[in-house]
PDB file of C-alpha atoms in Angstrom:
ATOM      1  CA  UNK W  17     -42.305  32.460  18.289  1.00  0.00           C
ATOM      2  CA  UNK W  18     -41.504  35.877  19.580  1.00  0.00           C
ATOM      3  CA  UNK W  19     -38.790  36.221  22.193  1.00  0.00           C
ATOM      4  CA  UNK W  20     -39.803  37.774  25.612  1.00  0.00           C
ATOM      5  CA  UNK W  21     -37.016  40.905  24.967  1.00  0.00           C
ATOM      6  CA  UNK W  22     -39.251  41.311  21.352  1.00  0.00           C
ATOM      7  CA  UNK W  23     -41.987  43.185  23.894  1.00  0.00           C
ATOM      8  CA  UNK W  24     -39.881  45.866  24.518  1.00  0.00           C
ATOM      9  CA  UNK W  25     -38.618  47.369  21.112  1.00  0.00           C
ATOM     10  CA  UNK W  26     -39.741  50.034  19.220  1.00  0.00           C
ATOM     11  CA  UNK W  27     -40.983  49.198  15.780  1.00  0.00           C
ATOM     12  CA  UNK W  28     -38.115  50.331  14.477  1.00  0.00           C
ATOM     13  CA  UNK W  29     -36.214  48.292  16.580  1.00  0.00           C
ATOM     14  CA  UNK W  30     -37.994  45.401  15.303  1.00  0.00           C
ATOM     15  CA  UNK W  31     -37.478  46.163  11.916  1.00  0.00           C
ATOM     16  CA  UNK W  32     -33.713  46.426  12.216  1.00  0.00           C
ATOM     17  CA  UNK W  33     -33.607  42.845  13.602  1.00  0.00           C
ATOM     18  CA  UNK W  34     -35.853  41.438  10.640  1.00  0.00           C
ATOM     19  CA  UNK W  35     -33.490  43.140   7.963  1.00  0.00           C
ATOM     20  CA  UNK W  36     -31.104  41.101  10.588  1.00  0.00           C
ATOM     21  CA  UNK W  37     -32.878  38.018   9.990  1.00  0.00           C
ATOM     22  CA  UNK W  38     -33.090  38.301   6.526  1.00  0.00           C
ATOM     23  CA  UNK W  39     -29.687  38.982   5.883  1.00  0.00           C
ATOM     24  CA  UNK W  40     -28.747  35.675   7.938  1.00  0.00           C
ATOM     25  CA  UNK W  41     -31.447  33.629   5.888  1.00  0.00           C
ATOM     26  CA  UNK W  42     -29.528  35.111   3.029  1.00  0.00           C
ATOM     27  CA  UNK W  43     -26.298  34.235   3.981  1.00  0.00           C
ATOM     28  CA  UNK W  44     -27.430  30.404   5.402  1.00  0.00           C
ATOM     29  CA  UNK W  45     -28.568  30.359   1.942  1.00  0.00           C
ATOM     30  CA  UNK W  46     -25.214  30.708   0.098  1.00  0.00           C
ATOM     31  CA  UNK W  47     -23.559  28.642   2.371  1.00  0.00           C
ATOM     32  CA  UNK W  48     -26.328  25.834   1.971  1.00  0.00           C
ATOM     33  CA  UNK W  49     -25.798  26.057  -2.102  1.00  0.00           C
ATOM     34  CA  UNK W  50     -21.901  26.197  -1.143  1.00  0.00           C
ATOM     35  CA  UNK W  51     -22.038  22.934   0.804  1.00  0.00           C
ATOM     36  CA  UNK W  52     -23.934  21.253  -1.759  1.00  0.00           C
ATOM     37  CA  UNK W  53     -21.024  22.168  -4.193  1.00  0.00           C
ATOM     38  CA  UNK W  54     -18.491  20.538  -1.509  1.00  0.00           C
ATOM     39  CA  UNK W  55     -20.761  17.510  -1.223  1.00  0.00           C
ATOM     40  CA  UNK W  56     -20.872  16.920  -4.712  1.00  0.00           C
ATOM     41  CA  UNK W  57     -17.294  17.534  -5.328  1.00  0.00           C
ATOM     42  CA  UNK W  58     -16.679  15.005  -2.599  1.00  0.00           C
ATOM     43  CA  UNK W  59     -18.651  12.733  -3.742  1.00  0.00           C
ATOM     44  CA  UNK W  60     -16.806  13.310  -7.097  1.00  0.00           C
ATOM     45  CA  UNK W  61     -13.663  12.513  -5.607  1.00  0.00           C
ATOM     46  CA  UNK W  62     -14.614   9.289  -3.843  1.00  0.00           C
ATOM     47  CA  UNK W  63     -15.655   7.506  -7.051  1.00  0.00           C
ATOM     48  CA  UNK W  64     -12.334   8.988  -8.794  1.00  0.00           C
ATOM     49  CA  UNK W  65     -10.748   7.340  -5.730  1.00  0.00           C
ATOM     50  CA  UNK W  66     -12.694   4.461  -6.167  1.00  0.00           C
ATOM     51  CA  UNK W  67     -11.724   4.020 -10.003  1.00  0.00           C
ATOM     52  CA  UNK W  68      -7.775   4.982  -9.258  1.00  0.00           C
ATOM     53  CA  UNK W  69      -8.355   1.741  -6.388  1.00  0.00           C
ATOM     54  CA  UNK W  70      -9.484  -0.563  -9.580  1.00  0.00           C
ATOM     55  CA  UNK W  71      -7.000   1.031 -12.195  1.00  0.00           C
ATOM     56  CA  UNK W  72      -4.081   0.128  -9.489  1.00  0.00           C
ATOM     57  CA  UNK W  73      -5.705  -2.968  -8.697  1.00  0.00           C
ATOM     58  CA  UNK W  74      -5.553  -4.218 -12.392  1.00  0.00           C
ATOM     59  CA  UNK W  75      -1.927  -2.895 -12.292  1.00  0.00           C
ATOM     60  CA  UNK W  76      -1.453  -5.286  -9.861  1.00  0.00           C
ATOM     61  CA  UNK W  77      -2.728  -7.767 -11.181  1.00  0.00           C
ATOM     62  CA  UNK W  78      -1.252  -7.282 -14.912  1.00  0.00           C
ATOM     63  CA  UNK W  79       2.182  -7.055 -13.471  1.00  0.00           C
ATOM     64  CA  UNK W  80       1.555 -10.445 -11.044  1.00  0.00           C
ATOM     65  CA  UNK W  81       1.093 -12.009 -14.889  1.00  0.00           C
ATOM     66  CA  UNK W  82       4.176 -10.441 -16.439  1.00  0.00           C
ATOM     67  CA  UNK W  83       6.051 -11.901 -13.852  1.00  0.00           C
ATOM     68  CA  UNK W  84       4.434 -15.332 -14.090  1.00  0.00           C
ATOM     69  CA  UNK W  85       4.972 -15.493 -17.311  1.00  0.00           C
ATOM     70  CA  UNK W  86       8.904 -14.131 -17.129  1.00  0.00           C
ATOM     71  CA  UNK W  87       9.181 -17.189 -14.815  1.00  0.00           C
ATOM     72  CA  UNK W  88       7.773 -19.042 -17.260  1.00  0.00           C
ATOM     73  CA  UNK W  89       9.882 -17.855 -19.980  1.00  0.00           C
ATOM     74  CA  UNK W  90      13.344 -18.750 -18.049  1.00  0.00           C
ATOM     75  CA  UNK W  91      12.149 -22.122 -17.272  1.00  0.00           C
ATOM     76  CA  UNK W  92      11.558 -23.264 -20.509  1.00  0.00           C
ATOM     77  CA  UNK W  93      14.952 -21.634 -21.875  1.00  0.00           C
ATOM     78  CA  UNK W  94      16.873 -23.685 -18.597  1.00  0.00           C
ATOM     79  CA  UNK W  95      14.699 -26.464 -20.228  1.00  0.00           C
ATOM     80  CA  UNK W  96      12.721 -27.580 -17.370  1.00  0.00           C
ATOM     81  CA  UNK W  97       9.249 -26.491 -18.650  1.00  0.00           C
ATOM     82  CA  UNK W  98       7.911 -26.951 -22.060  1.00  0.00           C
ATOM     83  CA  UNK W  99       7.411 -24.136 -24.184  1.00  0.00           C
ATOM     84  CA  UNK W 100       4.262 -23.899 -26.460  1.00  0.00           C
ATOM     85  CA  UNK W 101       4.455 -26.540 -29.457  1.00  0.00           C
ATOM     86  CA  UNK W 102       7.510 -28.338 -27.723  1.00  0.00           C
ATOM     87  CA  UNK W 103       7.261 -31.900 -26.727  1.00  0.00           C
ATOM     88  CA  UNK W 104       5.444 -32.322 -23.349  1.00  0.00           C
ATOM     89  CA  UNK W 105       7.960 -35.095 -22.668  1.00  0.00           C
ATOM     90  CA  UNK W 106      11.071 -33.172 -21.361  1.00  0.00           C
ATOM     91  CA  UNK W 107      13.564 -36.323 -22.137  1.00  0.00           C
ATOM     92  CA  UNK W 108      12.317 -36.176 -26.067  1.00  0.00           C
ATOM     93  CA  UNK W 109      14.138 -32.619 -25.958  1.00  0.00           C
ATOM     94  CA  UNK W 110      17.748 -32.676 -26.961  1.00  0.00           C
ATOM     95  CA  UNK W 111      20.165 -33.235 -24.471  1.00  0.00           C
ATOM     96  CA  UNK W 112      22.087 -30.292 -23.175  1.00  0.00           C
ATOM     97  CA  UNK W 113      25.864 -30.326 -22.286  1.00  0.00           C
ATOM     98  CA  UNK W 114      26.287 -29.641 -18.446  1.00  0.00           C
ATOM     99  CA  UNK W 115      29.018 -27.481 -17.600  1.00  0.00           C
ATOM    100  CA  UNK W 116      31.664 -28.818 -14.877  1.00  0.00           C
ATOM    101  CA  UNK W 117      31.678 -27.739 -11.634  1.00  0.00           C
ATOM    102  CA  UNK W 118      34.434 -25.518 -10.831  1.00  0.00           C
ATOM    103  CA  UNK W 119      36.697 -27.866  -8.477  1.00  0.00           C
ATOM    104  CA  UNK W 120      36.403 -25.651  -4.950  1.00  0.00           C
ATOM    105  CA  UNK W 121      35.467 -26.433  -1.452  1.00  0.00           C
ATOM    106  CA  UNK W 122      33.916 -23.208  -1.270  1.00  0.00           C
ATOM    107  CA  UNK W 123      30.282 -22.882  -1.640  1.00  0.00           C
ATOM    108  CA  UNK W 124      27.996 -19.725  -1.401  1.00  0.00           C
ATOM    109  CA  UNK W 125      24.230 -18.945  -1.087  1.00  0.00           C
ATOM    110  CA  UNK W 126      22.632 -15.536  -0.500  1.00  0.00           C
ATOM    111  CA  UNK W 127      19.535 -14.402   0.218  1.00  0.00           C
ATOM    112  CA  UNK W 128      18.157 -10.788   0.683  1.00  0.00           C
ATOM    113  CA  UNK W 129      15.179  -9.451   3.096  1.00  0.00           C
ATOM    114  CA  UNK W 130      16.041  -6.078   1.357  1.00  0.00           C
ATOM    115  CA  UNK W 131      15.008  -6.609  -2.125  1.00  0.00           C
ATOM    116  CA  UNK W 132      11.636  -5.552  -2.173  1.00  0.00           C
ATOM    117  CA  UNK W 133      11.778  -2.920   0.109  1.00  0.00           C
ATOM    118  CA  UNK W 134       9.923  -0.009  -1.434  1.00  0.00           C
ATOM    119  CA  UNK W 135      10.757   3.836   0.470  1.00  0.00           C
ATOM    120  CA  UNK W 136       8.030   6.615  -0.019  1.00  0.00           C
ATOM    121  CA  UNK W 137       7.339  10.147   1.730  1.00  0.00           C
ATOM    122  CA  UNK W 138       4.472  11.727   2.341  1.00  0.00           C
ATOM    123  CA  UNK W 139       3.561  15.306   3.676  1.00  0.00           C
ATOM    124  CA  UNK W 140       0.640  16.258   4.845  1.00  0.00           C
ATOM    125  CA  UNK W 141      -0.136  19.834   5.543  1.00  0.00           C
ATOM    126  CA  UNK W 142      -3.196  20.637   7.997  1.00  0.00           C
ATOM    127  CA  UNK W 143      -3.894  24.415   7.769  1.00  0.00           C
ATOM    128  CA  UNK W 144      -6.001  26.862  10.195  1.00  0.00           C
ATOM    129  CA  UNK W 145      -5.370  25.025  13.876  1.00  0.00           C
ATOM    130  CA  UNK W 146      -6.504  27.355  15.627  1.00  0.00           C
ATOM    131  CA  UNK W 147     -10.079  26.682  13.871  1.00  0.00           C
ATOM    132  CA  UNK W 148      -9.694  22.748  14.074  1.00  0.00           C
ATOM    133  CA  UNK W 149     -11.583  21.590  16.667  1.00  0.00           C
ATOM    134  CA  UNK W 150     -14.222  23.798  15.840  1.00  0.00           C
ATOM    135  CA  UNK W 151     -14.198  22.303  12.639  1.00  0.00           C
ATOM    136  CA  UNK W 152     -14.056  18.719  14.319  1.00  0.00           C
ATOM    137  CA  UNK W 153     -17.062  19.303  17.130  1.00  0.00           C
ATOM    138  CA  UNK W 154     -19.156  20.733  13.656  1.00  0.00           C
ATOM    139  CA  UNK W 155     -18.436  17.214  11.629  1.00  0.00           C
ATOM    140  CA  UNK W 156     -19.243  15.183  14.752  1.00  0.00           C
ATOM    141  CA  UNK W 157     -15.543  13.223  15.025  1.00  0.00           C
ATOM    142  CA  UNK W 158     -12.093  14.053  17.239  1.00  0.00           C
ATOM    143  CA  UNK W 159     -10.129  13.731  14.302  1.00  0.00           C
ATOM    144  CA  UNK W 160      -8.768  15.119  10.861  1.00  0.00           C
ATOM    145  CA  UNK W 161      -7.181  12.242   8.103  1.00  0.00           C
ATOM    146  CA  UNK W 162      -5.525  13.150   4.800  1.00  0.00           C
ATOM    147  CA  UNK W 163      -5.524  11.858   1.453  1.00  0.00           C
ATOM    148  CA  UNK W 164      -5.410   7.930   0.799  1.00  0.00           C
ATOM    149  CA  UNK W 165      -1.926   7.422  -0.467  1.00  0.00           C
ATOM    150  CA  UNK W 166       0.311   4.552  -2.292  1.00  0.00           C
ATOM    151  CA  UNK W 167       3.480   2.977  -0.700  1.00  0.00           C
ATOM    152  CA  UNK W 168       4.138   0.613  -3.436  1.00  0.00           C
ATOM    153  CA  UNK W 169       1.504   1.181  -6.161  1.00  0.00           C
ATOM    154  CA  UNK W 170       2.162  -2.207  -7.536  1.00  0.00           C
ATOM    155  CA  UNK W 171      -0.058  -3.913  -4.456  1.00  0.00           C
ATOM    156  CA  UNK W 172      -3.362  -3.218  -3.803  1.00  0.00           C
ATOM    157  CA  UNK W 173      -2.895  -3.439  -0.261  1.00  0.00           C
ATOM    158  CA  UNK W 174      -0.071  -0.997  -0.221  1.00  0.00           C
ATOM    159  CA  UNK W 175      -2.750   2.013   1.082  1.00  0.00           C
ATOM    160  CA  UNK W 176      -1.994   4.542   3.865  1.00  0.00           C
ATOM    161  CA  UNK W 177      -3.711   7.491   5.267  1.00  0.00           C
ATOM    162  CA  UNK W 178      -2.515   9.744   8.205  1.00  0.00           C
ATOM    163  CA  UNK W 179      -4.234  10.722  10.899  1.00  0.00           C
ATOM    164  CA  UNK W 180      -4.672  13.764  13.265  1.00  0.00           C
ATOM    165  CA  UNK W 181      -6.600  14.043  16.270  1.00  0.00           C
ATOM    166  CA  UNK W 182      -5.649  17.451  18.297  1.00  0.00           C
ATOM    167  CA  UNK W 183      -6.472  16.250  21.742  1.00  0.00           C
ATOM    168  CA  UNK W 184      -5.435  12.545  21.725  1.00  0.00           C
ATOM    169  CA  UNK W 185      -8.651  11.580  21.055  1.00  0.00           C
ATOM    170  CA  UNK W 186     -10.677   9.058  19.013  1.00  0.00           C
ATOM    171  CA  UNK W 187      -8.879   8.243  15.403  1.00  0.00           C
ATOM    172  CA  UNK W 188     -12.664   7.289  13.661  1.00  0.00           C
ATOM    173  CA  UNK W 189     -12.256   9.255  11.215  1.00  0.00           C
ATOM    174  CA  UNK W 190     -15.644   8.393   9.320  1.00  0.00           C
ATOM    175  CA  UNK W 191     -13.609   9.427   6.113  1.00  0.00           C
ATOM    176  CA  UNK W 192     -13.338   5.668   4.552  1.00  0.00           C
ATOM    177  CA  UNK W 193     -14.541   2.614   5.790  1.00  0.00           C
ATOM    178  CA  UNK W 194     -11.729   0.656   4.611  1.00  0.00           C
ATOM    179  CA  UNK W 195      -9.438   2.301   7.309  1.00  0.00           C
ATOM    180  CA  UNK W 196     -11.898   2.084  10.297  1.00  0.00           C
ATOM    181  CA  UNK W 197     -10.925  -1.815  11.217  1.00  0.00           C
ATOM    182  CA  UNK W 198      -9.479  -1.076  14.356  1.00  0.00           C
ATOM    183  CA  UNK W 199     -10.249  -1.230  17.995  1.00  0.00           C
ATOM    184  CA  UNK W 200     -12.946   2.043  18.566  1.00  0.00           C
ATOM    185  CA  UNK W 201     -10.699   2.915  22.110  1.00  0.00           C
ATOM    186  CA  UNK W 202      -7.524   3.071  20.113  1.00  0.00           C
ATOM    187  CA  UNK W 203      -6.817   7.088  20.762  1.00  0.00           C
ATOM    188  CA  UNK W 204      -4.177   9.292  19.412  1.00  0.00           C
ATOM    189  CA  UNK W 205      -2.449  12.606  18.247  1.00  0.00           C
ATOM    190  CA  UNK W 206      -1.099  11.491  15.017  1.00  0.00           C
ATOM    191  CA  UNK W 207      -0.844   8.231  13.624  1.00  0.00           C
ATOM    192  CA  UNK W 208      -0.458   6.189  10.396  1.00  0.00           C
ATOM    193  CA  UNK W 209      -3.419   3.832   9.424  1.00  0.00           C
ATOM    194  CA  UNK W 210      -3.070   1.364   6.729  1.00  0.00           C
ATOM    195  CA  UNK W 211      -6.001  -0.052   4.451  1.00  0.00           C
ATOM    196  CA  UNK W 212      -7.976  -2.957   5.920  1.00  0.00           C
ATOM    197  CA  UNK W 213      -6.751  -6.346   4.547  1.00  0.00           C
ATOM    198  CA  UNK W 214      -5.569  -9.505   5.641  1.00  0.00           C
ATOM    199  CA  UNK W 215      -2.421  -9.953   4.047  1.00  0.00           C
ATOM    200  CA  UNK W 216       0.575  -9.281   6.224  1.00  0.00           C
ATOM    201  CA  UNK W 217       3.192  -6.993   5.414  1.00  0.00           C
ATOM    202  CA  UNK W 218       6.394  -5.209   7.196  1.00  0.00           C
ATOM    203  CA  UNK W 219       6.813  -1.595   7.996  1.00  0.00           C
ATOM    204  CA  UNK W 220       9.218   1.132   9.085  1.00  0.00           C
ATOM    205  CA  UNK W 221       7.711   4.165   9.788  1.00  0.00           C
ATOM    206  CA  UNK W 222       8.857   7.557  10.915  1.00  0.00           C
ATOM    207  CA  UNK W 223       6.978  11.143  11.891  1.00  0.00           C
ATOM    208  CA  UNK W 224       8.313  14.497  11.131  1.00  0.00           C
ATOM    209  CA  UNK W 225       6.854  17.916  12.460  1.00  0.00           C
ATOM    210  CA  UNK W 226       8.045  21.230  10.357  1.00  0.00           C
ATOM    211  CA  UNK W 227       8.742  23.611  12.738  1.00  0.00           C
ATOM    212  CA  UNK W 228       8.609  27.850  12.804  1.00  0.00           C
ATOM    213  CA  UNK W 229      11.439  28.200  10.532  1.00  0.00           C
ATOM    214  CA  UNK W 230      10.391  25.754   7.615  1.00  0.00           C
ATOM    215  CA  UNK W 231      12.332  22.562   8.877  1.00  0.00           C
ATOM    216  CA  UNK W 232      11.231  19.229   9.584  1.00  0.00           C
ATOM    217  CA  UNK W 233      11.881  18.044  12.844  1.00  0.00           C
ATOM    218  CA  UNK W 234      12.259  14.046  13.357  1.00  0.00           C
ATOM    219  CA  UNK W 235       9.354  12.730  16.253  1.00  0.00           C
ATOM    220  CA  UNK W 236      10.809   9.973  18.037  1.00  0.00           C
ATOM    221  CA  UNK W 237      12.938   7.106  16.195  1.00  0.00           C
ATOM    222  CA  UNK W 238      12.105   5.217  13.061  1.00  0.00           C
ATOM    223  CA  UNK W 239       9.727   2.513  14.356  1.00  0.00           C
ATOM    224  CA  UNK W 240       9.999  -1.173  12.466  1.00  0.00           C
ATOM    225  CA  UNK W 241       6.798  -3.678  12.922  1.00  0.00           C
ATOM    226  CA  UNK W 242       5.516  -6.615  11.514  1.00  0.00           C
ATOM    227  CA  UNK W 243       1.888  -6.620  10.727  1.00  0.00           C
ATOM    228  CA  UNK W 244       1.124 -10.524  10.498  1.00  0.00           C
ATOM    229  CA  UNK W 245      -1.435 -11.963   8.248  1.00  0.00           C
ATOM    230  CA  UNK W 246      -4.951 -12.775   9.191  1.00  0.00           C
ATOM    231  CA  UNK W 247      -5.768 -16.970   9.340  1.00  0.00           C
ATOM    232  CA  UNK W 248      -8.894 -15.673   7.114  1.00  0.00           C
ATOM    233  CA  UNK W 249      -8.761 -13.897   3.884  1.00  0.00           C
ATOM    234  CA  UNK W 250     -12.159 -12.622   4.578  1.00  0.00           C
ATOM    235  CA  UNK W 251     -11.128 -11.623   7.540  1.00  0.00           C
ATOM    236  CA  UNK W 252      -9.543  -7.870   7.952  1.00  0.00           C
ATOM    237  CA  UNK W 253      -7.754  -4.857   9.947  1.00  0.00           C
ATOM    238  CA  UNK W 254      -6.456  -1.904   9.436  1.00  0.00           C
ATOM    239  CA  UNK W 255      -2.879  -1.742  11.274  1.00  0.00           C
ATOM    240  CA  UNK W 256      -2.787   1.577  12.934  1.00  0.00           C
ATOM    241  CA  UNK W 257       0.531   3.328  14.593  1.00  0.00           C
ATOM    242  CA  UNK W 258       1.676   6.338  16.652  1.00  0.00           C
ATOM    243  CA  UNK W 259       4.377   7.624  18.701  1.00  0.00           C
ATOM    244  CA  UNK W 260       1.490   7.918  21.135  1.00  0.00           C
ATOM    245  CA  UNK W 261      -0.907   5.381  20.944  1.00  0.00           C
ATOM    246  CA  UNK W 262       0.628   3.153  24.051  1.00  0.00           C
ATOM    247  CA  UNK W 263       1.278   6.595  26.194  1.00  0.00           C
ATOM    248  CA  UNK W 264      -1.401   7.823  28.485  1.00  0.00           C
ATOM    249  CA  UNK W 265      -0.269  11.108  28.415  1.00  0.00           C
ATOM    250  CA  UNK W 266      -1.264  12.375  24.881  1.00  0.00           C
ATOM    251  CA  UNK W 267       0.412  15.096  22.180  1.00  0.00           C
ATOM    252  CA  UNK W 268       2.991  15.916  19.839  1.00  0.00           C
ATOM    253  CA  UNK W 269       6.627  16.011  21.541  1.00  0.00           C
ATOM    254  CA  UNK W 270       4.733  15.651  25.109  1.00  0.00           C
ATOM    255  CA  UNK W 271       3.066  19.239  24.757  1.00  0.00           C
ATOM    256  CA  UNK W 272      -0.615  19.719  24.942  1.00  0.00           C
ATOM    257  CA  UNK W 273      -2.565  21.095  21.744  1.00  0.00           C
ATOM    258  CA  UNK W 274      -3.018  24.257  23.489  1.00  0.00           C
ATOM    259  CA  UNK W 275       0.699  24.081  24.353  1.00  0.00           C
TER     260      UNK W 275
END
């Protein structure tokens, strides 16, 4: 289909915008073959992710049997379990001495909430903002995620991604399915998403920002929550949080993107 302007030019006009043409198809071309390279490399790196999800997993669940079996272990030496090729009786087992009681009126018991409190960091470097939503309106979605990342590698549902959305916008990140369980109005600037399950679990969670000179600068306080398990195990969400998720004004340190 010729354009109207097309009626006007010389031949050699003409000519010069088909050696234009051509040299676009060429370059389209390149960029084609170049995106087939980044789809198959993606594609590469979801099933890696996908067999690092099942190498953790069996982790998991290999270190859920050492422990069973530890308990095990000091049962049957405090002699209230029977050990393989013992007598399943427990009285038929020799009687052990029990040691007096310290004479005291004193009595302790202690009990820690700390114990298993596992600390990671994480940073996340976005590059080229000024070509971001560019970038974002091309892909179809408001945001940008990182990398899926471990907390405590020992559980499965220990799985975190961050999130950044330049206007406050829409966190569907269309990245991984398994952190997309959340309410599709929930909008953002930055914000932490963990995997989809329904198994509860506690969190403390702080942002930092590195600023001009190289330092990281803290963005708002440390923020604790309790992400309570599902009545369903086939039930599941993806917690999701933000230092402004709750705000209606949105962006980092309460300055616009552009700002």
């Amino acid at each position: 289909m010729a354009d109207v302007d097309d009626e006007h030019l010389t031949a050699a006009e003409i000519r010069a915008r088909i050696a234009e043409q051509v040299a676009m198809i060429g370059t389209l071309q390149e960029e084609a073959v170049t995106a087939d390279r980044d789809i198959a490399e993606a594609s590469e790196r979801q099933r890696l992710r996908r067999e690092l999800d099942e190498k953790r997993s069996m982790v998991a669940n290999f270190g859920a049997l050492v422990r069973h079996k530890q308990s095990y272990r000091r049962k049957i030496d405090a002699d209230v379990a029977s050990g393989p090729g013992a007598p399943d009786d427990l009285s038929l087992l020799p009687p052990t001495k029990k040691k007096r009681a310290p004479s005291s009126s004193l009595a302790k018991s202690t009990i820690s909430y700390a114990s298993d409190v596992v600390k990671r960091e994480f940073i996340w470097e976005v590059q080229g903002l000024s070509w971001i939503e560019q970038k974002l309106t091309q892909e179809g979605r408001a945001c940008t995620n990182s990398n899926v990342f471990d907390v405590d590698a020992s559980d499965a549902s220990s799985k975190y991604m961050l999130v950044f959305s330049p206007r406050g916008g829409s966190l569907k990140h269309d990245a991984d399915d398994d952190f997309m369980y959340f309410d599709d109005d929930l909008a953002g600037t930055l914000a932490l998403i963990r995997r989809a399950d329904s198994y509860g679990t506690s969190l403390c969670y702080r942002f930092f920002l590195r600023d001009a000179s190289g330092e990281f600068q803290p963005l708002g306080e440390p923020t604790r929550v309790a992400v309570a398990a599902l009545d369903s195990a086939d039930d599941i969400e993806s917690f999701v949080g933000g230092p402004d998720l709750e705000t209606e004004s949105k962006g980092l340190f309460g300055l616009s993107f552009d700002a």
